[in-house]
Coordinates of C-alpha atoms in Angstrom, one line a residue:
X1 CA -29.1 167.8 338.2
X2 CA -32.2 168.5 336.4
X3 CA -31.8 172.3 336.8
X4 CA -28.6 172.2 335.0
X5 CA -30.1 170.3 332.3
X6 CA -33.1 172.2 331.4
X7 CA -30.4 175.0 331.3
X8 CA -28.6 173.0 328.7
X9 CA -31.4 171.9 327.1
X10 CA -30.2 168.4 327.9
X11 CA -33.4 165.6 328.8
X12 CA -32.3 162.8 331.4
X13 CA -33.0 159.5 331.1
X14 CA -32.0 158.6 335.2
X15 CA -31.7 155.6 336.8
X16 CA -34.2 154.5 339.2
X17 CA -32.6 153.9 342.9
X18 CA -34.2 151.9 344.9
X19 CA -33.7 150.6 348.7
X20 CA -36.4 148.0 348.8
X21 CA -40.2 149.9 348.0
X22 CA -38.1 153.3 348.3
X23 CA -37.3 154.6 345.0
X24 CA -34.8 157.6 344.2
X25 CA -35.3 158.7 340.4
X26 CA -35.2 162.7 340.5
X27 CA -32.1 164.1 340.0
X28 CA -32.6 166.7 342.2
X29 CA -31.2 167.9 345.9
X30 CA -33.6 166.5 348.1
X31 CA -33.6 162.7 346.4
X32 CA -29.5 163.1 346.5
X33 CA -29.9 164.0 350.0
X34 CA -32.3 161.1 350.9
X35 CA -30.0 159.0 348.7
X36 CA -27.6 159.2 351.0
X37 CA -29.7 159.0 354.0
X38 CA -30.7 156.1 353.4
X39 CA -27.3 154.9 352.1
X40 CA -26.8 155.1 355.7
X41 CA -29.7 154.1 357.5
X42 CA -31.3 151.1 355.2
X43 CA -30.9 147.9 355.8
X44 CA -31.5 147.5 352.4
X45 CA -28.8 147.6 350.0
X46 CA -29.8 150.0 347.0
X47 CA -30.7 148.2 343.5
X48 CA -30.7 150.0 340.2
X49 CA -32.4 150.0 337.0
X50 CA -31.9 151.2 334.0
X51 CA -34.2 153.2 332.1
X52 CA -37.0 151.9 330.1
X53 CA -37.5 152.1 326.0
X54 CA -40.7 153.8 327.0
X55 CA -38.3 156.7 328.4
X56 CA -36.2 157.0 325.4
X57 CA -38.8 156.6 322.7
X58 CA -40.5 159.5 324.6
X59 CA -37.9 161.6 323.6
X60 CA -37.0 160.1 319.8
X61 CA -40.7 161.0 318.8
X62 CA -40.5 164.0 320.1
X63 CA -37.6 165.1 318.5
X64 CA -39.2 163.6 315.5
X65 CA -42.4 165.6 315.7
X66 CA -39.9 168.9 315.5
X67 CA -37.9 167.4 313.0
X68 CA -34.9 167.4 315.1
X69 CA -31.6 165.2 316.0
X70 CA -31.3 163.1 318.8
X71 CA -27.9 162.6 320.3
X72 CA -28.2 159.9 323.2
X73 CA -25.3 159.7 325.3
X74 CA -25.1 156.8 327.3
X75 CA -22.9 155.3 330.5
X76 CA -20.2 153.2 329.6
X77 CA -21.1 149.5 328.7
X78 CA -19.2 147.5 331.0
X79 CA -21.3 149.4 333.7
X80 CA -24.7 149.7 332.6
X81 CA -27.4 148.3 330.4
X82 CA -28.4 151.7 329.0
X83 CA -26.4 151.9 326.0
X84 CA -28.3 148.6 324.6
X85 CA -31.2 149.5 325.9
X86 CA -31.2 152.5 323.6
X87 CA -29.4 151.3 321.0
X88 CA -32.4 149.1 320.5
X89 CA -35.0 151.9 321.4
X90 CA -33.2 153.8 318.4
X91 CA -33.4 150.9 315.8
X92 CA -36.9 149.5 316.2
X93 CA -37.7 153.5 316.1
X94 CA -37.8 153.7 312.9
X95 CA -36.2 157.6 313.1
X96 CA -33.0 157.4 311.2
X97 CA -31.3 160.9 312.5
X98 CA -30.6 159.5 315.7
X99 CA -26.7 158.6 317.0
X100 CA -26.2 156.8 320.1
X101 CA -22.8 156.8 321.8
X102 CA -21.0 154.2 324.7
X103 CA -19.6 157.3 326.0
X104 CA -17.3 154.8 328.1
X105 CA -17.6 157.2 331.2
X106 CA -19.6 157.1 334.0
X107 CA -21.2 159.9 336.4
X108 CA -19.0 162.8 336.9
X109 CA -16.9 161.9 333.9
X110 CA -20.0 161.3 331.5
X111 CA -21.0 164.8 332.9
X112 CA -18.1 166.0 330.9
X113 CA -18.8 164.6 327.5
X114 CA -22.3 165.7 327.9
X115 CA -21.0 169.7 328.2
X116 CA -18.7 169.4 325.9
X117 CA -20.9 167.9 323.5
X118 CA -23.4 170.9 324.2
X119 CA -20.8 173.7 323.3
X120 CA -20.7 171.6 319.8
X121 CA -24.5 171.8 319.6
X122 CA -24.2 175.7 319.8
X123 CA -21.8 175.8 317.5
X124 CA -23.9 174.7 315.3
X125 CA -22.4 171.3 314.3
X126 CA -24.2 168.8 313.0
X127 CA -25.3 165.1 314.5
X128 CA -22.7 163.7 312.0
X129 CA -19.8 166.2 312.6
X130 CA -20.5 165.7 316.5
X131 CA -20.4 161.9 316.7
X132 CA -16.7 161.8 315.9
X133 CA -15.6 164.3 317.6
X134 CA -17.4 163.8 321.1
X135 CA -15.8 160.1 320.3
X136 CA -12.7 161.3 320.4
X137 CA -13.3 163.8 323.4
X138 CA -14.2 160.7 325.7
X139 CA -11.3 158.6 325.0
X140 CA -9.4 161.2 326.8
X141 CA -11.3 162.2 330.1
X142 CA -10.1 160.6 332.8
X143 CA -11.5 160.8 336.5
X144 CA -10.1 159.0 338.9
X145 CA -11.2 159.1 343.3
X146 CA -10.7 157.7 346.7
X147 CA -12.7 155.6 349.1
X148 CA -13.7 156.7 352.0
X149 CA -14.9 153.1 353.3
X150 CA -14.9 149.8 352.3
X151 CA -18.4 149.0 354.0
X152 CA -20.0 149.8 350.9
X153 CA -18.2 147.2 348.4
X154 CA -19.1 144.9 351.8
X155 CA -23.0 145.5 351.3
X156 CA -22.5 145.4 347.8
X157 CA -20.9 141.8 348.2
X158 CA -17.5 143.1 346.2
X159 CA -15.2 142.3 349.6
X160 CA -15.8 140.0 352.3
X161 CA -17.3 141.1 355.5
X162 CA -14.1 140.3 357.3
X163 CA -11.6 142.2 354.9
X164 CA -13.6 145.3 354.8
X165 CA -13.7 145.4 358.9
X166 CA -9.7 144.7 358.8
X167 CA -9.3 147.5 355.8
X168 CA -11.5 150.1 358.0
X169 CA -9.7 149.4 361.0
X170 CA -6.1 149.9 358.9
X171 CA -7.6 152.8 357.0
X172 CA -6.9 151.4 353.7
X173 CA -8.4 153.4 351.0
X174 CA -8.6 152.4 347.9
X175 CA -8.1 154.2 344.7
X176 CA -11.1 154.0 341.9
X177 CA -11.0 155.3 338.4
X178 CA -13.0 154.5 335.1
X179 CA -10.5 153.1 332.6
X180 CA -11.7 152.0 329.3
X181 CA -15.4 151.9 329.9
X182 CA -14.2 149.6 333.2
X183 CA -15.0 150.4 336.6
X184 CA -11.3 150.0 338.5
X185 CA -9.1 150.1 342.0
X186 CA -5.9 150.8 340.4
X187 CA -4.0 151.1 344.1
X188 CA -4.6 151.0 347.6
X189 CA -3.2 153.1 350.0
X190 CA -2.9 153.4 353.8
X191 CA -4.7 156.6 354.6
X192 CA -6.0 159.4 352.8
X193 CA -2.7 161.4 352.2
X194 CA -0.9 158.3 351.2
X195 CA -4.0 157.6 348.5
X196 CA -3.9 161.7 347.6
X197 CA -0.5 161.0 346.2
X198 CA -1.3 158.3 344.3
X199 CA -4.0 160.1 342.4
X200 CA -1.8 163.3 342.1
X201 CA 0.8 160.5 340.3
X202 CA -1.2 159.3 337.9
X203 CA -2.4 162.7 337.2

């Protein structure tokens, strides 16, 4: 959320949302809350897009003008564009106290390496003896959820229509985690308490 950042002292480079002409970009209450609305109620499938080099080159000159380090921490790779994108923004920059990092984690998980990486910054440490260590940090969150629904992986053209009727109809709910950078269904389950176990398992 944007009011937890600016108490961090985090900036956000979101991802724009979009379900047709309606965009979702703030990361704040009332766009989550239309988000889903809309999730709901469009019969447009949402698209996304990553943010622009404009975004991050904002921020590089910036921190430049202050004479500051930038620490760009991005979604994991196999999901998302945004560590290229500014892994190239960084480069053609010029600014050479910049580190960007494929934090291999995604949403709540990437959320993680972003506070822990905070407490380092207060520590005092520098951009060179936070690199590594946030590195190592990220190889070992884990985060791990259940489906509610298959209709979404139908919209999104991951499942037939046909399998995700016969999966809601059967309750199957499938198990998702991020695992090396990867987006994953490690097991499905036949109902919630069944898929609760599972989780608790691998835990």
């Amino acid at each position: 959320l944007e009011d937890e950042a600016a108490e961090l002292g985090v900036k956000l480079a979101p991802l724009d949302i979009a379900f047709g002409d309606i965009h979702c970009t703030r990361n704040i209450p009332e766009k989550f809350d239309e988000f889903y609305r809309l999730l709901e109620t469009s019969e447009e499938f949402p698209k996304t897009s990553q943010p622009s080099p404009d975004t991050y080159l904002g921020f590089i000159r910036e921190a430049q003008e202050n004479d500051e380090e930038v620490l760009i921490l991005c979604m994991t790779s196999d999901i998302s564009g945004t560590y290229e994108s500014a892994r190239m923004t960084a480069n053609l920059s010029g600014y050479d106290r910049i580190a960007v990092i494929d934090t291999r984690q995604a949403i709540v998980s990437q959320g993680i390496v972003v506070r822990y990486a905070v407490k380092l910054r207060d520590e005092g440490k520098t951009l060179a003896e936070m690199v590594p260590l946030i590195e190592e940090f990220s190889s070992r969150v884990h985060v791990c959820g259940i489906m509610g629904t298959l209709t979404y992986l139908r919209k999104g053209g991951r499942i037939p229509a046909s399998l995700a009727v016969i999966g809601n109809l059967l309750k199957i709910k499938p198990t998702i985690a991020v695992e090396n950078g990867e987006l994953v269904s490690p097991a499905k389950a036949k109902g919630t308490a069944a898929a609760k176990k599972i989780i608790w398992k691998q835990f």
